[in-house]
Amino acid sequence: MNIDKILLFIIIANVLASIKGFNDRLFFDKYKFQMGAIQRGEKIRMLTSAFLHVDYMHLILNMYVLYIFAPIIIIKLGVVKFLILYFGSLLAGSLFTLYFHKKELYYSAVGASGAVAGIIYAAILLNPNMRLIMFPLPIPIPGYIFGLGYLLYSIYGMKKQLGNVGHSAHLGGAIGGYALMLLVYPVILTQSFTVVILLGIPIVLLLIFGHKLK
């Protein structure tokens, strides 16, 4: 099996589904994350919405980030564990969104951001000292600092409902990536114990006190 082809397949699936959605509003509306429809039983939207995007910029950004971070996981852990992390984070993002917005019947969202957030978090756990840029800081920072900042910003963004962004999907995806990484690669606990604890603290606090963000 050619590992690179698996990643390419996921990217192509996102591109084709998104372009279809750009040009076919009925298709877009049928498969997007829509709270009322999901609560009526259309659970497939929790998966299909992650292959749709709002516009080309949204699509390109998500696929570019996936293209950058996915090989870190594929090379280290293999394609099967990558797929577990990707789709597990995708579903975690949808489930967290479903929980957080369950009283908002007209809430809707699309995008692979939940899955991508999980892949970012898993990659950071594998290589916590990688250097990353966090806008607006002009200098690279260690990956674990980026991950912590990303999580805290998403919590703040979800609380304040900043922009037209699915912060809850980002958070759910990051939590999924973190938890699944410990499951599929438990040796990470001994290799990067301090980083695992550091990144885990805001997740635990969120799970305990998350209801206060509503």
mmCIF file with all atom_site columns, C-alpha atoms in Angstrom:
data_model
loop_
_atom_site.group_PDB
_atom_site.id
_atom_site.type_symbol
_atom_site.label_atom_id
_atom_site.label_alt_id
_atom_site.label_comp_id
_atom_site.label_asym_id
_atom_site.label_entity_id
_atom_site.label_seq_id
_atom_site.pdbx_PDB_ins_code
_atom_site.Cartn_x
_atom_site.Cartn_y
_atom_site.Cartn_z
_atom_site.occupancy
_atom_site.B_iso_or_equiv
_atom_site.pdbx_formal_charge
_atom_site.auth_seq_id
_atom_site.auth_comp_id
_atom_site.auth_asym_id
_atom_site.auth_atom_id
_atom_site.pdbx_PDB_model_num
ATOM 1   C CA . MET A 1 1   ? 0.000   0.000  0.000  1.00 0.00 ? 1   MET A CA 1
ATOM 2   C CA . ASN A 1 2   ? 1.345   3.398  -0.946 1.00 0.00 ? 2   ASN A CA 1
ATOM 3   C CA . ILE A 1 3   ? 0.889   5.605  2.120  1.00 0.00 ? 3   ILE A CA 1
ATOM 4   C CA . ASP A 1 4   ? 1.082   8.842  0.151  1.00 0.00 ? 4   ASP A CA 1
ATOM 5   C CA . LYS A 1 5   ? -1.857  7.710  -1.975 1.00 0.00 ? 5   LYS A CA 1
ATOM 6   C CA . ILE A 1 6   ? -4.046  7.399  1.117  1.00 0.00 ? 6   ILE A CA 1
ATOM 7   C CA . LEU A 1 7   ? -3.410  11.006 2.057  1.00 0.00 ? 7   LEU A CA 1
ATOM 8   C CA . LEU A 1 8   ? -3.920  12.040 -1.554 1.00 0.00 ? 8   LEU A CA 1
ATOM 9   C CA . PHE A 1 9   ? -7.236  10.166 -1.653 1.00 0.00 ? 9   PHE A CA 1
ATOM 10  C CA . ILE A 1 10  ? -8.503  12.046 1.422  1.00 0.00 ? 10  ILE A CA 1
ATOM 11  C CA . ILE A 1 11  ? -7.448  15.386 -0.050 1.00 0.00 ? 11  ILE A CA 1
ATOM 12  C CA . ILE A 1 12  ? -9.067  14.588 -3.415 1.00 0.00 ? 12  ILE A CA 1
ATOM 13  C CA . ALA A 1 13  ? -12.285 13.492 -1.665 1.00 0.00 ? 13  ALA A CA 1
ATOM 14  C CA . ASN A 1 14  ? -12.387 16.823 0.177  1.00 0.00 ? 14  ASN A CA 1
ATOM 15  C CA . VAL A 1 15  ? -11.719 18.775 -3.005 1.00 0.00 ? 15  VAL A CA 1
ATOM 16  C CA . LEU A 1 16  ? -14.326 16.964 -5.122 1.00 0.00 ? 16  LEU A CA 1
ATOM 17  C CA . ALA A 1 17  ? -17.046 17.080 -2.454 1.00 0.00 ? 17  ALA A CA 1
ATOM 18  C CA . SER A 1 18  ? -16.352 20.746 -1.719 1.00 0.00 ? 18  SER A CA 1
ATOM 19  C CA . ILE A 1 19  ? -16.418 21.786 -5.368 1.00 0.00 ? 19  ILE A CA 1
ATOM 20  C CA . LYS A 1 20  ? -19.691 19.891 -5.782 1.00 0.00 ? 20  LYS A CA 1
ATOM 21  C CA . GLY A 1 21  ? -21.040 21.821 -2.803 1.00 0.00 ? 21  GLY A CA 1
ATOM 22  C CA . PHE A 1 22  ? -19.848 25.147 -4.219 1.00 0.00 ? 22  PHE A CA 1
ATOM 23  C CA . ASN A 1 23  ? -21.865 24.529 -7.370 1.00 0.00 ? 23  ASN A CA 1
ATOM 24  C CA . ASP A 1 24  ? -24.857 22.650 -6.002 1.00 0.00 ? 24  ASP A CA 1
ATOM 25  C CA . ARG A 1 25  ? -26.628 24.266 -3.055 1.00 0.00 ? 25  ARG A CA 1
ATOM 26  C CA . LEU A 1 26  ? -29.015 21.339 -2.621 1.00 0.00 ? 26  LEU A CA 1
ATOM 27  C CA . PHE A 1 27  ? -26.054 18.964 -2.270 1.00 0.00 ? 27  PHE A CA 1
ATOM 28  C CA . PHE A 1 28  ? -24.383 21.337 0.196  1.00 0.00 ? 28  PHE A CA 1
ATOM 29  C CA . ASP A 1 29  ? -27.514 21.692 2.320  1.00 0.00 ? 29  ASP A CA 1
ATOM 30  C CA . LYS A 1 30  ? -28.185 17.949 2.278  1.00 0.00 ? 30  LYS A CA 1
ATOM 31  C CA . TYR A 1 31  ? -24.775 16.961 3.681  1.00 0.00 ? 31  TYR A CA 1
ATOM 32  C CA . LYS A 1 32  ? -23.686 19.895 5.885  1.00 0.00 ? 32  LYS A CA 1
ATOM 33  C CA . PHE A 1 33  ? -23.730 19.700 9.683  1.00 0.00 ? 33  PHE A CA 1
ATOM 34  C CA . GLN A 1 34  ? -27.182 20.986 10.580 1.00 0.00 ? 34  GLN A CA 1
ATOM 35  C CA . MET A 1 35  ? -28.294 20.567 14.177 1.00 0.00 ? 35  MET A CA 1
ATOM 36  C CA . GLY A 1 36  ? -32.016 20.121 13.601 1.00 0.00 ? 36  GLY A CA 1
ATOM 37  C CA . ALA A 1 37  ? -31.527 17.564 10.830 1.00 0.00 ? 37  ALA A CA 1
ATOM 38  C CA . ILE A 1 38  ? -29.004 15.572 12.877 1.00 0.00 ? 38  ILE A CA 1
ATOM 39  C CA . GLN A 1 39  ? -31.325 15.494 15.877 1.00 0.00 ? 39  GLN A CA 1
ATOM 40  C CA . ARG A 1 40  ? -34.059 14.191 13.574 1.00 0.00 ? 40  ARG A CA 1
ATOM 41  C CA . GLY A 1 41  ? -31.829 11.221 12.750 1.00 0.00 ? 41  GLY A CA 1
ATOM 42  C CA . GLU A 1 42  ? -29.592 12.320 9.863  1.00 0.00 ? 42  GLU A CA 1
ATOM 43  C CA . LYS A 1 43  ? -26.398 11.302 11.685 1.00 0.00 ? 43  LYS A CA 1
ATOM 44  C CA . ILE A 1 44  ? -24.503 10.847 8.399  1.00 0.00 ? 44  ILE A CA 1
ATOM 45  C CA . ARG A 1 45  ? -24.130 14.634 8.304  1.00 0.00 ? 45  ARG A CA 1
ATOM 46  C CA . MET A 1 46  ? -21.642 14.367 11.177 1.00 0.00 ? 46  MET A CA 1
ATOM 47  C CA . LEU A 1 47  ? -19.292 12.653 8.717  1.00 0.00 ? 47  LEU A CA 1
ATOM 48  C CA . THR A 1 48  ? -20.199 14.182 5.369  1.00 0.00 ? 48  THR A CA 1
ATOM 49  C CA . SER A 1 49  ? -19.999 17.786 6.614  1.00 0.00 ? 49  SER A CA 1
ATOM 50  C CA . ALA A 1 50  ? -16.259 17.318 7.135  1.00 0.00 ? 50  ALA A CA 1
ATOM 51  C CA . PHE A 1 51  ? -15.769 16.937 3.371  1.00 0.00 ? 51  PHE A CA 1
ATOM 52  C CA . LEU A 1 52  ? -17.560 20.205 2.545  1.00 0.00 ? 52  LEU A CA 1
ATOM 53  C CA . HIS A 1 53  ? -16.116 23.713 2.821  1.00 0.00 ? 53  HIS A CA 1
ATOM 54  C CA . VAL A 1 54  ? -17.460 27.243 2.753  1.00 0.00 ? 54  VAL A CA 1
ATOM 55  C CA . ASP A 1 55  ? -15.196 28.482 -0.055 1.00 0.00 ? 55  ASP A CA 1
ATOM 56  C CA . TYR A 1 56  ? -11.893 27.795 -1.820 1.00 0.00 ? 56  TYR A CA 1
ATOM 57  C CA . MET A 1 57  ? -9.820  29.579 0.821  1.00 0.00 ? 57  MET A CA 1
ATOM 58  C CA . HIS A 1 58  ? -11.341 27.442 3.573  1.00 0.00 ? 58  HIS A CA 1
ATOM 59  C CA . LEU A 1 59  ? -10.699 24.298 1.538  1.00 0.00 ? 59  LEU A CA 1
ATOM 60  C CA . ILE A 1 60  ? -7.122  25.195 0.559  1.00 0.00 ? 60  ILE A CA 1
ATOM 61  C CA . LEU A 1 61  ? -6.135  26.137 4.107  1.00 0.00 ? 61  LEU A CA 1
ATOM 62  C CA . ASN A 1 62  ? -7.433  22.895 5.617  1.00 0.00 ? 62  ASN A CA 1
ATOM 63  C CA . MET A 1 63  ? -5.882  20.718 2.915  1.00 0.00 ? 63  MET A CA 1
ATOM 64  C CA . TYR A 1 64  ? -2.552  22.539 3.080  1.00 0.00 ? 64  TYR A CA 1
ATOM 65  C CA . VAL A 1 65  ? -2.331  22.087 6.858  1.00 0.00 ? 65  VAL A CA 1
ATOM 66  C CA . LEU A 1 66  ? -3.278  18.419 6.478  1.00 0.00 ? 66  LEU A CA 1
ATOM 67  C CA . TYR A 1 67  ? -0.618  18.003 3.777  1.00 0.00 ? 67  TYR A CA 1
ATOM 68  C CA . ILE A 1 68  ? 2.010   19.483 6.118  1.00 0.00 ? 68  ILE A CA 1
ATOM 69  C CA . PHE A 1 69  ? 1.179   17.584 9.315  1.00 0.00 ? 69  PHE A CA 1
ATOM 70  C CA . ALA A 1 70  ? -0.177  14.223 8.116  1.00 0.00 ? 70  ALA A CA 1
ATOM 71  C CA . PRO A 1 71  ? 3.189   12.847 6.880  1.00 0.00 ? 71  PRO A CA 1
ATOM 72  C CA . ILE A 1 72  ? 4.654   13.268 10.385 1.00 0.00 ? 72  ILE A CA 1
ATOM 73  C CA . ILE A 1 73  ? 2.103   10.743 11.633 1.00 0.00 ? 73  ILE A CA 1
ATOM 74  C CA . ILE A 1 74  ? 2.096   8.473  8.592  1.00 0.00 ? 74  ILE A CA 1
ATOM 75  C CA . ILE A 1 75  ? 5.877   8.063  8.574  1.00 0.00 ? 75  ILE A CA 1
ATOM 76  C CA . LYS A 1 76  ? 6.069   7.416  12.327 1.00 0.00 ? 76  LYS A CA 1
ATOM 77  C CA . LEU A 1 77  ? 2.920   5.381  12.977 1.00 0.00 ? 77  LEU A CA 1
ATOM 78  C CA . GLY A 1 78  ? 1.741   4.056  9.607  1.00 0.00 ? 78  GLY A CA 1
ATOM 79  C CA . VAL A 1 79  ? -1.369  4.598  7.543  1.00 0.00 ? 79  VAL A CA 1
ATOM 80  C CA . VAL A 1 80  ? -3.824  2.616  9.695  1.00 0.00 ? 80  VAL A CA 1
ATOM 81  C CA . LYS A 1 81  ? -3.135  4.658  12.811 1.00 0.00 ? 81  LYS A CA 1
ATOM 82  C CA . PHE A 1 82  ? -3.230  7.838  10.753 1.00 0.00 ? 82  PHE A CA 1
ATOM 83  C CA . LEU A 1 83  ? -6.719  6.921  9.514  1.00 0.00 ? 83  LEU A CA 1
ATOM 84  C CA . ILE A 1 84  ? -7.823  6.154  13.071 1.00 0.00 ? 84  ILE A CA 1
ATOM 85  C CA . LEU A 1 85  ? -6.556  9.556  14.173 1.00 0.00 ? 85  LEU A CA 1
ATOM 86  C CA . TYR A 1 86  ? -8.068  11.395 11.210 1.00 0.00 ? 86  TYR A CA 1
ATOM 87  C CA . PHE A 1 87  ? -11.560 9.930  11.269 1.00 0.00 ? 87  PHE A CA 1
ATOM 88  C CA . GLY A 1 88  ? -11.616 9.617  15.062 1.00 0.00 ? 88  GLY A CA 1
ATOM 89  C CA . SER A 1 89  ? -10.791 13.315 15.390 1.00 0.00 ? 89  SER A CA 1
ATOM 90  C CA . LEU A 1 90  ? -13.373 14.136 12.730 1.00 0.00 ? 90  LEU A CA 1
ATOM 91  C CA . LEU A 1 91  ? -16.100 12.364 14.703 1.00 0.00 ? 91  LEU A CA 1
ATOM 92  C CA . ALA A 1 92  ? -14.879 13.822 17.991 1.00 0.00 ? 92  ALA A CA 1
ATOM 93  C CA . GLY A 1 93  ? -15.195 17.306 16.503 1.00 0.00 ? 93  GLY A CA 1
ATOM 94  C CA . SER A 1 94  ? -18.739 16.587 15.341 1.00 0.00 ? 94  SER A CA 1
ATOM 95  C CA . LEU A 1 95  ? -19.752 15.034 18.663 1.00 0.00 ? 95  LEU A CA 1
ATOM 96  C CA . PHE A 1 96  ? -18.380 17.948 20.664 1.00 0.00 ? 96  PHE A CA 1
ATOM 97  C CA . THR A 1 97  ? -20.177 20.379 18.351 1.00 0.00 ? 97  THR A CA 1
ATOM 98  C CA . LEU A 1 98  ? -23.380 18.362 18.718 1.00 0.00 ? 98  LEU A CA 1
ATOM 99  C CA . TYR A 1 99  ? -23.084 18.538 22.513 1.00 0.00 ? 99  TYR A CA 1
ATOM 100 C CA . PHE A 1 100 ? -22.164 22.211 22.737 1.00 0.00 ? 100 PHE A CA 1
ATOM 101 C CA . HIS A 1 101 ? -24.762 23.513 20.264 1.00 0.00 ? 101 HIS A CA 1
ATOM 102 C CA . LYS A 1 102 ? -27.529 20.974 20.898 1.00 0.00 ? 102 LYS A CA 1
ATOM 103 C CA . LYS A 1 103 ? -30.069 23.660 21.833 1.00 0.00 ? 103 LYS A CA 1
ATOM 104 C CA . GLU A 1 104 ? -29.389 25.680 18.656 1.00 0.00 ? 104 GLU A CA 1
ATOM 105 C CA . LEU A 1 105 ? -31.591 23.910 16.112 1.00 0.00 ? 105 LEU A CA 1
ATOM 106 C CA . TYR A 1 106 ? -30.461 26.149 13.253 1.00 0.00 ? 106 TYR A CA 1
ATOM 107 C CA . TYR A 1 107 ? -26.724 25.803 13.941 1.00 0.00 ? 107 TYR A CA 1
ATOM 108 C CA . SER A 1 108 ? -24.813 24.571 10.892 1.00 0.00 ? 108 SER A CA 1
ATOM 109 C CA . ALA A 1 109 ? -21.163 24.037 9.999  1.00 0.00 ? 109 ALA A CA 1
ATOM 110 C CA . VAL A 1 110 ? -18.861 22.461 7.422  1.00 0.00 ? 110 VAL A CA 1
ATOM 111 C CA . GLY A 1 111 ? -15.167 21.753 7.064  1.00 0.00 ? 111 GLY A CA 1
ATOM 112 C CA . ALA A 1 112 ? -12.400 19.281 7.848  1.00 0.00 ? 112 ALA A CA 1
ATOM 113 C CA . SER A 1 113 ? -11.129 21.482 10.679 1.00 0.00 ? 113 SER A CA 1
ATOM 114 C CA . GLY A 1 114 ? -11.973 18.985 13.421 1.00 0.00 ? 114 GLY A CA 1
ATOM 115 C CA . ALA A 1 115 ? -10.034 16.179 11.733 1.00 0.00 ? 115 ALA A CA 1
ATOM 116 C CA . VAL A 1 116 ? -7.160  18.523 10.882 1.00 0.00 ? 116 VAL A CA 1
ATOM 117 C CA . ALA A 1 117 ? -7.012  19.841 14.460 1.00 0.00 ? 117 ALA A CA 1
ATOM 118 C CA . GLY A 1 118 ? -6.677  16.271 15.703 1.00 0.00 ? 118 GLY A CA 1
ATOM 119 C CA . ILE A 1 119 ? -3.865  15.588 13.257 1.00 0.00 ? 119 ILE A CA 1
ATOM 120 C CA . ILE A 1 120 ? -2.067  18.777 14.341 1.00 0.00 ? 120 ILE A CA 1
ATOM 121 C CA . TYR A 1 121 ? -2.331  17.822 18.007 1.00 0.00 ? 121 TYR A CA 1
ATOM 122 C CA . ALA A 1 122 ? -1.179  14.251 17.363 1.00 0.00 ? 122 ALA A CA 1
ATOM 123 C CA . ALA A 1 123 ? 1.793   15.504 15.331 1.00 0.00 ? 123 ALA A CA 1
ATOM 124 C CA . ILE A 1 124 ? 2.759   17.907 18.112 1.00 0.00 ? 124 ILE A CA 1
ATOM 125 C CA . LEU A 1 125 ? 2.678   15.065 20.635 1.00 0.00 ? 125 LEU A CA 1
ATOM 126 C CA . LEU A 1 126 ? 4.996   13.087 18.358 1.00 0.00 ? 126 LEU A CA 1
ATOM 127 C CA . ASN A 1 127 ? 7.350   16.019 17.868 1.00 0.00 ? 127 ASN A CA 1
ATOM 128 C CA . PRO A 1 128 ? 6.696   18.617 20.608 1.00 0.00 ? 128 PRO A CA 1
ATOM 129 C CA . ASN A 1 129 ? 9.770   20.669 19.758 1.00 0.00 ? 129 ASN A CA 1
ATOM 130 C CA . MET A 1 130 ? 8.878   21.255 16.107 1.00 0.00 ? 130 MET A CA 1
ATOM 131 C CA . ARG A 1 131 ? 8.957   24.963 15.276 1.00 0.00 ? 131 ARG A CA 1
ATOM 132 C CA . LEU A 1 132 ? 5.669   26.547 14.235 1.00 0.00 ? 132 LEU A CA 1
ATOM 133 C CA . ILE A 1 133 ? 4.414   30.049 13.520 1.00 0.00 ? 133 ILE A CA 1
ATOM 134 C CA . MET A 1 134 ? 1.437   31.346 15.491 1.00 0.00 ? 134 MET A CA 1
ATOM 135 C CA . PHE A 1 135 ? -0.012  34.516 13.991 1.00 0.00 ? 135 PHE A CA 1
ATOM 136 C CA . PRO A 1 136 ? 0.671   37.355 14.809 1.00 0.00 ? 136 PRO A CA 1
ATOM 137 C CA . LEU A 1 137 ? 3.965   36.289 16.404 1.00 0.00 ? 137 LEU A CA 1
ATOM 138 C CA . PRO A 1 138 ? 6.717   36.718 13.777 1.00 0.00 ? 138 PRO A CA 1
ATOM 139 C CA . ILE A 1 139 ? 9.028   34.028 15.186 1.00 0.00 ? 139 ILE A CA 1
ATOM 140 C CA . PRO A 1 140 ? 8.749   30.215 15.299 1.00 0.00 ? 140 PRO A CA 1
ATOM 141 C CA . ILE A 1 141 ? 7.716   28.733 18.652 1.00 0.00 ? 141 ILE A CA 1
ATOM 142 C CA . PRO A 1 142 ? 7.909   25.142 19.974 1.00 0.00 ? 142 PRO A CA 1
ATOM 143 C CA . GLY A 1 143 ? 5.056   22.920 18.864 1.00 0.00 ? 143 GLY A CA 1
ATOM 144 C CA . TYR A 1 144 ? 3.779   22.264 22.375 1.00 0.00 ? 144 TYR A CA 1
ATOM 145 C CA . ILE A 1 145 ? 3.453   26.026 23.013 1.00 0.00 ? 145 ILE A CA 1
ATOM 146 C CA . PHE A 1 146 ? 1.594   26.367 19.699 1.00 0.00 ? 146 PHE A CA 1
ATOM 147 C CA . GLY A 1 147 ? -0.717  23.495 20.683 1.00 0.00 ? 147 GLY A CA 1
ATOM 148 C CA . LEU A 1 148 ? -1.464  25.010 24.074 1.00 0.00 ? 148 LEU A CA 1
ATOM 149 C CA . GLY A 1 149 ? -2.110  28.439 22.545 1.00 0.00 ? 149 GLY A CA 1
ATOM 150 C CA . TYR A 1 150 ? -4.305  26.936 19.828 1.00 0.00 ? 150 TYR A CA 1
ATOM 151 C CA . LEU A 1 151 ? -6.426  25.133 22.396 1.00 0.00 ? 151 LEU A CA 1
ATOM 152 C CA . LEU A 1 152 ? -6.798  28.156 24.675 1.00 0.00 ? 152 LEU A CA 1
ATOM 153 C CA . TYR A 1 153 ? -7.697  30.408 21.739 1.00 0.00 ? 153 TYR A CA 1
ATOM 154 C CA . SER A 1 154 ? -10.332 27.912 20.573 1.00 0.00 ? 154 SER A CA 1
ATOM 155 C CA . ILE A 1 155 ? -11.850 27.828 24.066 1.00 0.00 ? 155 ILE A CA 1
ATOM 156 C CA . TYR A 1 156 ? -11.938 31.628 24.130 1.00 0.00 ? 156 TYR A CA 1
ATOM 157 C CA . GLY A 1 157 ? -13.324 31.760 20.590 1.00 0.00 ? 157 GLY A CA 1
ATOM 158 C CA . MET A 1 158 ? -16.062 29.285 21.446 1.00 0.00 ? 158 MET A CA 1
ATOM 159 C CA . LYS A 1 159 ? -17.025 31.271 24.554 1.00 0.00 ? 159 LYS A CA 1
ATOM 160 C CA . LYS A 1 160 ? -17.119 34.593 22.695 1.00 0.00 ? 160 LYS A CA 1
ATOM 161 C CA . GLN A 1 161 ? -18.383 33.091 19.401 1.00 0.00 ? 161 GLN A CA 1
ATOM 162 C CA . LEU A 1 162 ? -15.585 34.813 17.496 1.00 0.00 ? 162 LEU A CA 1
ATOM 163 C CA . GLY A 1 163 ? -15.994 34.992 13.737 1.00 0.00 ? 163 GLY A CA 1
ATOM 164 C CA . ASN A 1 164 ? -17.702 32.502 11.452 1.00 0.00 ? 164 ASN A CA 1
ATOM 165 C CA . VAL A 1 165 ? -15.507 29.698 12.787 1.00 0.00 ? 165 VAL A CA 1
ATOM 166 C CA . GLY A 1 166 ? -16.433 26.294 14.232 1.00 0.00 ? 166 GLY A CA 1
ATOM 167 C CA . HIS A 1 167 ? -14.325 26.583 17.376 1.00 0.00 ? 167 HIS A CA 1
ATOM 168 C CA . SER A 1 168 ? -16.188 23.689 18.983 1.00 0.00 ? 168 SER A CA 1
ATOM 169 C CA . ALA A 1 169 ? -15.169 21.379 16.116 1.00 0.00 ? 169 ALA A CA 1
ATOM 170 C CA . HIS A 1 170 ? -11.546 22.498 16.509 1.00 0.00 ? 170 HIS A CA 1
ATOM 171 C CA . LEU A 1 171 ? -11.670 21.738 20.219 1.00 0.00 ? 171 LEU A CA 1
ATOM 172 C CA . GLY A 1 172 ? -13.401 18.401 19.789 1.00 0.00 ? 172 GLY A CA 1
ATOM 173 C CA . GLY A 1 173 ? -10.953 17.399 17.072 1.00 0.00 ? 173 GLY A CA 1
ATOM 174 C CA . ALA A 1 174 ? -7.946  18.388 19.189 1.00 0.00 ? 174 ALA A CA 1
ATOM 175 C CA . ILE A 1 175 ? -9.329  16.414 22.141 1.00 0.00 ? 175 ILE A CA 1
ATOM 176 C CA . GLY A 1 176 ? -9.904  13.440 19.848 1.00 0.00 ? 176 GLY A CA 1
ATOM 177 C CA . GLY A 1 177 ? -6.389  13.647 18.416 1.00 0.00 ? 177 GLY A CA 1
ATOM 178 C CA . TYR A 1 178 ? -4.912  13.859 21.903 1.00 0.00 ? 178 TYR A CA 1
ATOM 179 C CA . ALA A 1 179 ? -6.901  10.944 23.331 1.00 0.00 ? 179 ALA A CA 1
ATOM 180 C CA . LEU A 1 180 ? -6.488  8.704  20.291 1.00 0.00 ? 180 LEU A CA 1
ATOM 181 C CA . MET A 1 181 ? -2.757  9.378  20.193 1.00 0.00 ? 181 MET A CA 1
ATOM 182 C CA . LEU A 1 182 ? -2.454  8.031  23.734 1.00 0.00 ? 182 LEU A CA 1
ATOM 183 C CA . LEU A 1 183 ? -4.506  5.013  22.648 1.00 0.00 ? 183 LEU A CA 1
ATOM 184 C CA . VAL A 1 184 ? -2.673  4.101  19.418 1.00 0.00 ? 184 VAL A CA 1
ATOM 185 C CA . TYR A 1 185 ? 0.799   5.109  20.594 1.00 0.00 ? 185 TYR A CA 1
ATOM 186 C CA . PRO A 1 186 ? 0.888   4.840  24.426 1.00 0.00 ? 186 PRO A CA 1
ATOM 187 C CA . VAL A 1 187 ? 4.696   4.963  24.495 1.00 0.00 ? 187 VAL A CA 1
ATOM 188 C CA . ILE A 1 188 ? 4.266   8.713  24.005 1.00 0.00 ? 188 ILE A CA 1
ATOM 189 C CA . LEU A 1 189 ? 3.545   8.870  27.746 1.00 0.00 ? 189 LEU A CA 1
ATOM 190 C CA . THR A 1 190 ? 7.139   7.947  28.516 1.00 0.00 ? 190 THR A CA 1
ATOM 191 C CA . GLN A 1 191 ? 8.709   9.762  25.588 1.00 0.00 ? 191 GLN A CA 1
ATOM 192 C CA . SER A 1 192 ? 7.022   13.135 26.187 1.00 0.00 ? 192 SER A CA 1
ATOM 193 C CA . PHE A 1 193 ? 5.418   12.857 29.623 1.00 0.00 ? 193 PHE A CA 1
ATOM 194 C CA . THR A 1 194 ? 5.707   16.547 30.520 1.00 0.00 ? 194 THR A CA 1
ATOM 195 C CA . VAL A 1 195 ? 4.209   17.672 27.215 1.00 0.00 ? 195 VAL A CA 1
ATOM 196 C CA . VAL A 1 196 ? 1.367   15.130 27.468 1.00 0.00 ? 196 VAL A CA 1
ATOM 197 C CA . ILE A 1 197 ? 0.463   16.506 30.908 1.00 0.00 ? 197 ILE A CA 1
ATOM 198 C CA . LEU A 1 198 ? 0.845   20.135 29.838 1.00 0.00 ? 198 LEU A CA 1
ATOM 199 C CA . LEU A 1 199 ? -1.438  19.729 26.816 1.00 0.00 ? 199 LEU A CA 1
ATOM 200 C CA . GLY A 1 200 ? -3.834  17.550 28.771 1.00 0.00 ? 200 GLY A CA 1
ATOM 201 C CA . ILE A 1 201 ? -4.534  20.030 31.586 1.00 0.00 ? 201 ILE A CA 1
ATOM 202 C CA . PRO A 1 202 ? -6.731  22.449 29.554 1.00 0.00 ? 202 PRO A CA 1
ATOM 203 C CA . ILE A 1 203 ? -8.533  19.476 27.993 1.00 0.00 ? 203 ILE A CA 1
ATOM 204 C CA . VAL A 1 204 ? -9.403  18.044 31.417 1.00 0.00 ? 204 VAL A CA 1
ATOM 205 C CA . LEU A 1 205 ? -10.505 21.476 32.658 1.00 0.00 ? 205 LEU A CA 1
ATOM 206 C CA . LEU A 1 206 ? -12.620 21.932 29.531 1.00 0.00 ? 206 LEU A CA 1
ATOM 207 C CA . LEU A 1 207 ? -14.326 18.575 30.003 1.00 0.00 ? 207 LEU A CA 1
ATOM 208 C CA . ILE A 1 208 ? -15.071 19.404 33.654 1.00 0.00 ? 208 ILE A CA 1
ATOM 209 C CA . PHE A 1 209 ? -16.106 23.036 33.320 1.00 0.00 ? 209 PHE A CA 1
ATOM 210 C CA . GLY A 1 210 ? -17.066 23.219 29.628 1.00 0.00 ? 210 GLY A CA 1
ATOM 211 C CA . HIS A 1 211 ? -20.752 23.674 30.445 1.00 0.00 ? 211 HIS A CA 1
ATOM 212 C CA . LYS A 1 212 ? -19.897 27.097 31.880 1.00 0.00 ? 212 LYS A CA 1
ATOM 213 C CA . LEU A 1 213 ? -18.853 28.282 28.409 1.00 0.00 ? 213 LEU A CA 1
ATOM 214 C CA . LYS A 1 214 ? -22.397 28.112 27.105 1.00 0.00 ? 214 LYS A CA 1
#
